[in-house]
Tab-separated table of C-alpha atoms in Angstrom:
chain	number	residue	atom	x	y	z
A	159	UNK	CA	0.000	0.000	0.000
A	160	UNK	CA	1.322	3.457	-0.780
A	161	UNK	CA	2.094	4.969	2.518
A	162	UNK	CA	2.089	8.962	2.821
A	163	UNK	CA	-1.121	11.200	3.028
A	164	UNK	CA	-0.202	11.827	-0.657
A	165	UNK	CA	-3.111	12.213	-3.171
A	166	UNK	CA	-2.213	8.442	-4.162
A	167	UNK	CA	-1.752	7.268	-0.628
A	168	UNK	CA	-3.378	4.525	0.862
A	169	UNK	CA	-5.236	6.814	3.659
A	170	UNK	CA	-6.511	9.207	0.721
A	171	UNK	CA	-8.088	6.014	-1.419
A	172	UNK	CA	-9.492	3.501	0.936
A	173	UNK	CA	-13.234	4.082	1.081
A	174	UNK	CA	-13.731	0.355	0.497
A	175	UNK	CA	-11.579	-0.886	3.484
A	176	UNK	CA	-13.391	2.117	5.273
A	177	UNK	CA	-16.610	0.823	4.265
A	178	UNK	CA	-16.206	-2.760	4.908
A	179	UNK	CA	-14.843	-1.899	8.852
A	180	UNK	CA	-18.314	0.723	8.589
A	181	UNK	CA	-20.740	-2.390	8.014
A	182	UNK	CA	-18.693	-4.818	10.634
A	183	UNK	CA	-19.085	-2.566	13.718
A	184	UNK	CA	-22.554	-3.445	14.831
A	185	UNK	CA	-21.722	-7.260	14.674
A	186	UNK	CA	-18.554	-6.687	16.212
A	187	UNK	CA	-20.494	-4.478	19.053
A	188	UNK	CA	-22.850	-7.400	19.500
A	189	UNK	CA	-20.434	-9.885	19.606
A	190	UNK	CA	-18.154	-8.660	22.211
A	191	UNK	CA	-21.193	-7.920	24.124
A	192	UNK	CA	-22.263	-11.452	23.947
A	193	UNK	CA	-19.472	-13.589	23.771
A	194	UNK	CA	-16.451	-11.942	25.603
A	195	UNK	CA	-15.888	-13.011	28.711
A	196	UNK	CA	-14.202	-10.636	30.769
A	197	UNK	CA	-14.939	-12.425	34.461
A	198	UNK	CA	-12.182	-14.552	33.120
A	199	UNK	CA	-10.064	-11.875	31.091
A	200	UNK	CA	-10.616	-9.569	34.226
A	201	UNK	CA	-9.559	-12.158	36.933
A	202	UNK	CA	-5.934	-10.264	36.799
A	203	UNK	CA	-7.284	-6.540	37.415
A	204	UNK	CA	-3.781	-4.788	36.738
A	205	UNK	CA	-2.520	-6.504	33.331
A	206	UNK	CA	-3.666	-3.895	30.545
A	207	UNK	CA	-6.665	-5.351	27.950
A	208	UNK	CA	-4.535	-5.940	25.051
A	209	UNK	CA	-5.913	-5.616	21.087
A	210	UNK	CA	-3.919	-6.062	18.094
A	211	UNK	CA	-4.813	-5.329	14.489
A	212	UNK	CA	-3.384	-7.481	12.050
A	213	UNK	CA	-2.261	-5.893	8.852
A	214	UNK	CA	-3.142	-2.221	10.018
A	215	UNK	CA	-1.676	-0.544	6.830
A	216	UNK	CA	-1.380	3.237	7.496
A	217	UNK	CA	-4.761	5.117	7.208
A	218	UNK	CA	-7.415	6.327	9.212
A	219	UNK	CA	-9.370	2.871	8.728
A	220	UNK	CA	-7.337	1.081	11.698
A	221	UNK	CA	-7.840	3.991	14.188
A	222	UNK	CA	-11.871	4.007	13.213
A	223	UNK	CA	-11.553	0.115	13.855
A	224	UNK	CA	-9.697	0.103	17.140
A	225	UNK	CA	-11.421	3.046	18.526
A	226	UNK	CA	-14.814	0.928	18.057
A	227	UNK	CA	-13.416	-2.151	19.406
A	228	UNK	CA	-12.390	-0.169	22.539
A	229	UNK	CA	-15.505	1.653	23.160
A	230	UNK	CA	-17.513	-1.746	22.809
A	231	UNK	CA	-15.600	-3.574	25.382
A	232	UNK	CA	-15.154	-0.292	27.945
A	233	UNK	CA	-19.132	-0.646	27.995
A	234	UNK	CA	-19.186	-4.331	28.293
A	235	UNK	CA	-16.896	-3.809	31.451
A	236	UNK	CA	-18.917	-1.197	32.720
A	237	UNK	CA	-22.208	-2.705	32.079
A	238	UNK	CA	-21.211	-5.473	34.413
A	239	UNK	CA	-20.264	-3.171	37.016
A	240	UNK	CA	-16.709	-3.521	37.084
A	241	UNK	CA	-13.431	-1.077	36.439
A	242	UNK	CA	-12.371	-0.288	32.470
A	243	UNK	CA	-9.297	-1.859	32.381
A	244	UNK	CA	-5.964	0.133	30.197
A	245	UNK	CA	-5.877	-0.479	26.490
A	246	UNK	CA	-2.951	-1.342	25.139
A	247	UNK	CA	-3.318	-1.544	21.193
A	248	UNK	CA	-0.324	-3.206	18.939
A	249	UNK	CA	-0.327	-2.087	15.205
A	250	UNK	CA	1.091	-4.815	12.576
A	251	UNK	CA	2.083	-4.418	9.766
A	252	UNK	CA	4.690	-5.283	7.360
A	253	UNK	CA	7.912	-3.833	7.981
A	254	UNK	CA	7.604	-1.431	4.992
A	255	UNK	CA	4.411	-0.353	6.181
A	256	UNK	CA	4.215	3.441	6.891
A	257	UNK	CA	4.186	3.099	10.486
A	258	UNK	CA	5.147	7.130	11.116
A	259	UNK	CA	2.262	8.358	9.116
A	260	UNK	CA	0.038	5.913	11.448
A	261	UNK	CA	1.544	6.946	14.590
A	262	UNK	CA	0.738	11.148	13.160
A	263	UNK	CA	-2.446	10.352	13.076
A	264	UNK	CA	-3.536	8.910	16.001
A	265	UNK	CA	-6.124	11.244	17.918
A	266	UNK	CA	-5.056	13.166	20.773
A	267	UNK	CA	-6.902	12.201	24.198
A	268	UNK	CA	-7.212	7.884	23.059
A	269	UNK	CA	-7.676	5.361	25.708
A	270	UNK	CA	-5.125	3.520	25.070
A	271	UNK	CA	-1.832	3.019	24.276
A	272	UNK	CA	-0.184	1.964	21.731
A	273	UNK	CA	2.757	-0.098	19.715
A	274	UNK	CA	3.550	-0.971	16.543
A	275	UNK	CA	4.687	-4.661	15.568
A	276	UNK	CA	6.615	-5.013	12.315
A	277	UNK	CA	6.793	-8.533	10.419
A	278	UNK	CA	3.925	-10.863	8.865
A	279	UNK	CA	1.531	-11.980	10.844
A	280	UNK	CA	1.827	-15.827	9.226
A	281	UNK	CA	4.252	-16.003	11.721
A	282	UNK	CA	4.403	-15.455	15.506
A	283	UNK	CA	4.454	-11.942	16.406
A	284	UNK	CA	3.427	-12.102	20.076
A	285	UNK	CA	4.474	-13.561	23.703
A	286	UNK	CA	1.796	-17.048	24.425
A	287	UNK	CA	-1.315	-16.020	25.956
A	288	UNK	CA	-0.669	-12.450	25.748
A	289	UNK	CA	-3.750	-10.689	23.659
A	290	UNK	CA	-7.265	-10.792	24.747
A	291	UNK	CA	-8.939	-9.438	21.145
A	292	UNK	CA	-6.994	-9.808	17.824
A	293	UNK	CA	-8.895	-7.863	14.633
A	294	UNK	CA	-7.913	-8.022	10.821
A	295	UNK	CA	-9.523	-6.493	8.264
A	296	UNK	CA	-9.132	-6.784	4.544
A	297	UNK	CA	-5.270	-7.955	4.853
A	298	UNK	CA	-5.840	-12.021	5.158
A	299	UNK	CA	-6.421	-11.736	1.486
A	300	UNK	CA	-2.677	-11.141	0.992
A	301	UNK	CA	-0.970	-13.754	0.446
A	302	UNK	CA	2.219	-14.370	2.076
A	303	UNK	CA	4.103	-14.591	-1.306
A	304	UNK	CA	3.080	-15.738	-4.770
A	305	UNK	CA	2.704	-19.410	-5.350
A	306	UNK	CA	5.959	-20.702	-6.794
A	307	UNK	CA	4.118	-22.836	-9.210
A	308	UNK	CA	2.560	-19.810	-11.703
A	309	UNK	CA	6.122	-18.750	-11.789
A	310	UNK	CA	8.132	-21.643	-13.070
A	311	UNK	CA	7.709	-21.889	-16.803
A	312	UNK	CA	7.677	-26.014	-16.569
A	313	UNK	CA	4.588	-25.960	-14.543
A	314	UNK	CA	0.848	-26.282	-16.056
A	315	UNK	CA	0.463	-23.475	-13.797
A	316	UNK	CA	2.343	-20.963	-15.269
A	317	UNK	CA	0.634	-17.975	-15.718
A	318	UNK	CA	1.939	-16.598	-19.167
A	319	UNK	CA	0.983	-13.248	-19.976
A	320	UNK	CA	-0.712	-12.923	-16.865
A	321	UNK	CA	-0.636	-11.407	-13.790
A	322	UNK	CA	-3.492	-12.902	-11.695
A	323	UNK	CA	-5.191	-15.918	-11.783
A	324	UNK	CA	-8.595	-13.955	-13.257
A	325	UNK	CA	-9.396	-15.608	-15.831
A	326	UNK	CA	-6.729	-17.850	-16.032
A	327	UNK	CA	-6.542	-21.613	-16.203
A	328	UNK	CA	-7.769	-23.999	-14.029
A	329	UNK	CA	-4.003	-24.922	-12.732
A	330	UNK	CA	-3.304	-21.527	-12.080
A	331	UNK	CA	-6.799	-20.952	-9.389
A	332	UNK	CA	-5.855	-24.276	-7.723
A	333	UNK	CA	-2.264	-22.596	-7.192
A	334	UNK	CA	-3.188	-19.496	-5.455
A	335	UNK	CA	-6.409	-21.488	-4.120
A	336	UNK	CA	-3.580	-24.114	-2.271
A	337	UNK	CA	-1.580	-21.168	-1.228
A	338	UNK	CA	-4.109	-19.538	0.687
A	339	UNK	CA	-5.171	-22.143	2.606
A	340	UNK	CA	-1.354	-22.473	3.643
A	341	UNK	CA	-1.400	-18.856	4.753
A	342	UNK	CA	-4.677	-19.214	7.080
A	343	UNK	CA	-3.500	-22.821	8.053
A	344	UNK	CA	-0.506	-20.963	9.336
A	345	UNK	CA	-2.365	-17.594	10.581
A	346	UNK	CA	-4.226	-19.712	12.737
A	347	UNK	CA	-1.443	-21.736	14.230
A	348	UNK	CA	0.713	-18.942	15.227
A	349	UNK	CA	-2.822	-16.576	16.521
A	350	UNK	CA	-4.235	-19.443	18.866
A	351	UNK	CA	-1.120	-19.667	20.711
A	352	UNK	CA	-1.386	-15.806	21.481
A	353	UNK	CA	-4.599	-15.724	22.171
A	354	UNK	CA	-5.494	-15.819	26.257
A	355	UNK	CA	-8.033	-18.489	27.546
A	356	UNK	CA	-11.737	-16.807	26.564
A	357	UNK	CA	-10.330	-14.238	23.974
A	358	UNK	CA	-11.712	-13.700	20.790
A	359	UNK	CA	-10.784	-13.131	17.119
A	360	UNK	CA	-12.727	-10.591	14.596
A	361	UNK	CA	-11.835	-11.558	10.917
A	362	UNK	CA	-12.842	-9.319	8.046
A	363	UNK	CA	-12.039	-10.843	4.561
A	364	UNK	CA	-13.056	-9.490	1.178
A	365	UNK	CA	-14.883	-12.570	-0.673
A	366	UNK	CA	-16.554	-13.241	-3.272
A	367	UNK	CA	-20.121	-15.397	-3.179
A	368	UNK	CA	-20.350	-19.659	-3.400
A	369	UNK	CA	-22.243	-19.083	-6.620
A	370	UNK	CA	-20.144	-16.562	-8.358
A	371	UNK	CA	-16.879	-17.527	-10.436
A	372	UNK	CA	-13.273	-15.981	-10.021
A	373	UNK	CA	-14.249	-13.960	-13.689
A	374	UNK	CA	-17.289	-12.521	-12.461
A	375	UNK	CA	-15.635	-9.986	-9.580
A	376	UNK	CA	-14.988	-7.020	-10.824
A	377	UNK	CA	-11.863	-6.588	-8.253
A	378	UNK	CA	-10.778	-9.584	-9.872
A	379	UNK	CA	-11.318	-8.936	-13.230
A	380	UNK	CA	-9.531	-5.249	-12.703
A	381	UNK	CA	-6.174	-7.108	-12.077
A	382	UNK	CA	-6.870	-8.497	-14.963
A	383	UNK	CA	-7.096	-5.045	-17.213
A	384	UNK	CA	-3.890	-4.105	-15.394
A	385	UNK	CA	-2.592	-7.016	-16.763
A	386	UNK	CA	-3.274	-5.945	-20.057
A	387	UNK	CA	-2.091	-2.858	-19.848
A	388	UNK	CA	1.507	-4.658	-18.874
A	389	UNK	CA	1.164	-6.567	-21.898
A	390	UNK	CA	0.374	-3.776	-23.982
A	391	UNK	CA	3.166	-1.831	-23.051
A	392	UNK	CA	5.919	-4.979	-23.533
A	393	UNK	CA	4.215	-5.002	-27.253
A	394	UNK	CA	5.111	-1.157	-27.479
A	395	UNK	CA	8.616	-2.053	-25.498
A	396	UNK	CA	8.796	-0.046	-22.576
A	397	UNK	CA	9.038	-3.507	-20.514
A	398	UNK	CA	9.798	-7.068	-21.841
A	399	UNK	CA	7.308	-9.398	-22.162
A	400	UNK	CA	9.231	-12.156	-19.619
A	401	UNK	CA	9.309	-9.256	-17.177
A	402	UNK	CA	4.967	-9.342	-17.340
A	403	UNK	CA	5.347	-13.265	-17.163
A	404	UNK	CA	7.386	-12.967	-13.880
A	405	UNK	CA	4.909	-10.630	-11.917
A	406	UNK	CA	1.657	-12.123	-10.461
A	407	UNK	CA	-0.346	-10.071	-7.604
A	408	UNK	CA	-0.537	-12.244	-4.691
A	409	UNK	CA	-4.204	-11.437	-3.453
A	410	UNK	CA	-6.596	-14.160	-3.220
A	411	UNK	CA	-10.602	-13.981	-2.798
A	412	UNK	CA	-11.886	-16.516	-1.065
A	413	UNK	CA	-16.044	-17.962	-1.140
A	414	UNK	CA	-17.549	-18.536	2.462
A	415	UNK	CA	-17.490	-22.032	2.019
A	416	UNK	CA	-13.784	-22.543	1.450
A	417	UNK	CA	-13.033	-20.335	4.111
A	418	UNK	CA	-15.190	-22.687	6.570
A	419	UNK	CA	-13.609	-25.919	5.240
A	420	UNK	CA	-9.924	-24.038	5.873
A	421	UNK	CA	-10.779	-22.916	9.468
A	422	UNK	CA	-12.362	-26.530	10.325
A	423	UNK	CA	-9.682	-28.532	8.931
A	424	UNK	CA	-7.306	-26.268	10.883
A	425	UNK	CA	-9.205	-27.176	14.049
A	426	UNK	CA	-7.719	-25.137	16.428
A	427	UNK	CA	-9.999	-22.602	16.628
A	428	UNK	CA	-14.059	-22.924	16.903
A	429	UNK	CA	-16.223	-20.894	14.520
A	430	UNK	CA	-18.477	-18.243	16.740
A	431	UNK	CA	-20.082	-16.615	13.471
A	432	UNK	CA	-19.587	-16.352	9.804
A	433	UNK	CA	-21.912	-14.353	7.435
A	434	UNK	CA	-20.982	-12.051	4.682
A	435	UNK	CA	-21.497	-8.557	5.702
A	436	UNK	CA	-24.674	-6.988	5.106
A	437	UNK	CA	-25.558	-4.253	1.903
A	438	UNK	CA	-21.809	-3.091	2.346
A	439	UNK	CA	-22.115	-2.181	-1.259
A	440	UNK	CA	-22.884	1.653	-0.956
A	441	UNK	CA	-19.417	1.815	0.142
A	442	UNK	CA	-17.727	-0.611	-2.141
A	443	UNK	CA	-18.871	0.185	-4.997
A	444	UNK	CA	-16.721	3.183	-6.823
A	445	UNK	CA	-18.617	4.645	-10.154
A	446	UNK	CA	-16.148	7.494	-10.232
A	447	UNK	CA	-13.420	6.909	-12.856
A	448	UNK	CA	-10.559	8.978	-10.520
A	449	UNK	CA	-12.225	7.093	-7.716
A	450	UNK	CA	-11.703	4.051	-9.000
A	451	UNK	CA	-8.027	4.815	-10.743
A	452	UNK	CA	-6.605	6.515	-7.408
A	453	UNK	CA	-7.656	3.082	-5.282
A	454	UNK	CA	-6.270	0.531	-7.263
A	455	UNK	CA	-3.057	2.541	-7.619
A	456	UNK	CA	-2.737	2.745	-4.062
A	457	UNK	CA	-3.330	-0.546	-3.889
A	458	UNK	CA	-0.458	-1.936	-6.489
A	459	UNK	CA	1.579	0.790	-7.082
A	460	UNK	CA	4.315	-0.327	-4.681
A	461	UNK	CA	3.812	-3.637	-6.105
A	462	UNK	CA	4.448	-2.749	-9.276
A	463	UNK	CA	7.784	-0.474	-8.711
A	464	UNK	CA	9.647	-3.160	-6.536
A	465	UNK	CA	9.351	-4.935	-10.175
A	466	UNK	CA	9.250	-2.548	-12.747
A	467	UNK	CA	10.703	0.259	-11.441
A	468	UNK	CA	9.283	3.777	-11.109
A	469	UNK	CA	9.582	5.139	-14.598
A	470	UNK	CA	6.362	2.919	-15.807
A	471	UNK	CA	4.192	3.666	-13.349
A	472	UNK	CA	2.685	7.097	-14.799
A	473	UNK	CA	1.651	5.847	-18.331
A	474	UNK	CA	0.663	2.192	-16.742
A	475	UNK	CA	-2.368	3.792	-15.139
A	476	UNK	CA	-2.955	6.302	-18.118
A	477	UNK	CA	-3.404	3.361	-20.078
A	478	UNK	CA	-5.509	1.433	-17.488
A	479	UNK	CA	-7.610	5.115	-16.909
A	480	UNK	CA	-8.825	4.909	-20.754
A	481	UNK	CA	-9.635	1.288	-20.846
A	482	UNK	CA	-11.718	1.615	-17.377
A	483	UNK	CA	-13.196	4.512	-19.093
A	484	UNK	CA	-14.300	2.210	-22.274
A	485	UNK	CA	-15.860	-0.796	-20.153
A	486	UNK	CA	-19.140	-0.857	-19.497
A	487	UNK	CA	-18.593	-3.151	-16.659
A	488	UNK	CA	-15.704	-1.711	-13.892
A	489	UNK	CA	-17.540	1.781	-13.364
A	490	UNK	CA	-20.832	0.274	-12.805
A	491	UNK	CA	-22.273	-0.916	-9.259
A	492	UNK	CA	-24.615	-3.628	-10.801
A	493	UNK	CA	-21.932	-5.526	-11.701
A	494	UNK	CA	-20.058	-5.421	-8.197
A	495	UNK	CA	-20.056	-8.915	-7.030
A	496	UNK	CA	-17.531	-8.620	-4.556
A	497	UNK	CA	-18.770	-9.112	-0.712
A	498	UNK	CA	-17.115	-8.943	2.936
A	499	UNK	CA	-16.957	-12.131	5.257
A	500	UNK	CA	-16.940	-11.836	9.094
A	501	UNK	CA	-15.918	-14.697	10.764
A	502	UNK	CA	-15.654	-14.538	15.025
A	503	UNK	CA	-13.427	-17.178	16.065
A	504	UNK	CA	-12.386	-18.458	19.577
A	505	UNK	CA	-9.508	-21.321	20.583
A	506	UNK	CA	-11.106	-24.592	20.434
A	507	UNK	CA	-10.895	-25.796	24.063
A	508	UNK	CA	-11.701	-29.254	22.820
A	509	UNK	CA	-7.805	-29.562	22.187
């Protein structure tokens, strides 16, 4: 994500992510009220209450988040009569992550305090037993690299020509399909062990439906116009074609009912709730053509230079600005087929 407060920074074009943590808040509210147990988490009165979110980024979306998160669980402590505990709220990111524009921005008078945790959170990042509420939103659709096998030119899933596996074949889905489920087999591993005994886990994950196809997401399908505009450029040669061939984006949407079969299989953590967010698509959906340009280059931009370099970057999304402008699809909010999963998830005490 392009850090900064730039005009194509990451906190200037994230309405989506801004959306998506919008629609979650009530069904966070209600689940902390219901489900967090905090005669247990409060048995030792002078440890702080401590809340991590999971692939922050830089914007104003994480402080939004956490602030709700920490207002829902002050009133659940005072509702029951006893003393608010201290916050203490750990920001992760990656360690290119734009950690001092975070840290700017963060409002004057909070209650709590706060860190911030470099490194992917596929691995450990925290002591055992030491968080009582870990949140994520719209990051565990990362992947933690790009599978090896769309790289490696003797592979039937080589993506050729490519640069997502939109539209791509069959061999090349299953690749970034297997990949993900490594990355939340290995989320989950390394989160259950930091999790304290009746703590709780708040998962936001962009998705698509069980009855829609990889092609018909129009996120997905964008990657795949970027893509094109790679290609077109190698065929005017400002970049080589094997240069397009060796960059894939490594973000995977996932269907509710793969997610499900991932988190079971796992087994070490018990699913409290999963449904797809409701109506979040008055925020999702972008029908403005600078909108719409200015979020996915936020979005890839750093992406793209770590391979290309800088010098592309400028007519790359001039090109993809006049194709978006001349489909009939991308621009229009009837065709958004995109949705948000929540999933509430708590260690499996049957282990």
């Amino acid at each position: 994500m392009n850090g900064g407060d730039g005009p194509n920074s990451y906190a200037q074009n994230s309405v989506y992510q801004r959306g998506i943590i919008e629609a979650a808040k009530v069904i966070i509210n209600e689940e902390i009220t219901l489900k967090l147990d905090i005669q247990k988490l409060s048995s030792v009165t002078s440890e702080p209450f401590r809340i991590a979110d999971l692939g922050c980024s830089c914007g104003p979306n994480t402080i939004l988040a956490i602030q709700n998160i920490v207002e829902a669980i002050d009133c659940k402590f005072q509702s029951h009569g006893l003393i608010s505990p201290e916050f203490h709220v750990f920001f992760n990111d990656q360690v290119t992550n734009d950690f001092n524009s975070l840290f700017a921005s963060l409002p004057v008078g909070r209650k709590y305090y706060v860190a911030g945790v470099p490194g992917s959170f596929y691995d450990r990042l925290f002591p055992k037993a030491s968080l009582h509420f870990i949140f994520s939103s719209c990051a565990l659709n990362i992947l933690s690299k790009v599978p090896k096998e769309v790289l490696d030119k003797t592979s039937p899933a080589w993506n050729k020509g490519s640069i997502h596996y939109t539209g791509a074949p069959k061999e090349v889905c299953k690749a970034y399909s297997n990949q993900f489920a490594r990355d939340i087999d290995s989320f989950l591993n390394a989160r259950v062990n930091e999790l304290v005994p009746g703590g709780l886990m708040a998962l936001v994950i962009p998705a698509l439906p069980d009855v829609v196809s990889h092609r018909q997401v129009t996120i997905g399908s964008e990657l795949e116009l970027v893509g094109s505009c790679l290609m077109d450029m190698a065929k005017m040669g400002i970049v080589s074609e094997a240069k397009v061939d060796a960059f894939n984006v490594p973000l995977y949407f996932t269907c509710p009912k793969e997610l499900r079969q991932i988190i079971e299989g796992n087994g070490c953590c018990s699913i409290e709730r999963m449904e797809i967010l409701s109506n979040p698509r008055h925020h999702i959906a972008m029908p403005d053509l600078r909108q719409r340009l200015l979020y996915m280059r936020a979005v890839l931009e750093m992406l793209i230079v770590k391979h290309f370099g800088t010098e592309i970057i400028d007519q790359l999304f001039e090109i993809y600005a006049r194709k978006l402008s001349e489909s009939p699809i991308f621009l229009n909010p009837e065709y958004q087929q995109s949705i948000a999963l929540f999933v509430l998830l708590k260690h499996n005490v049957n282990l």
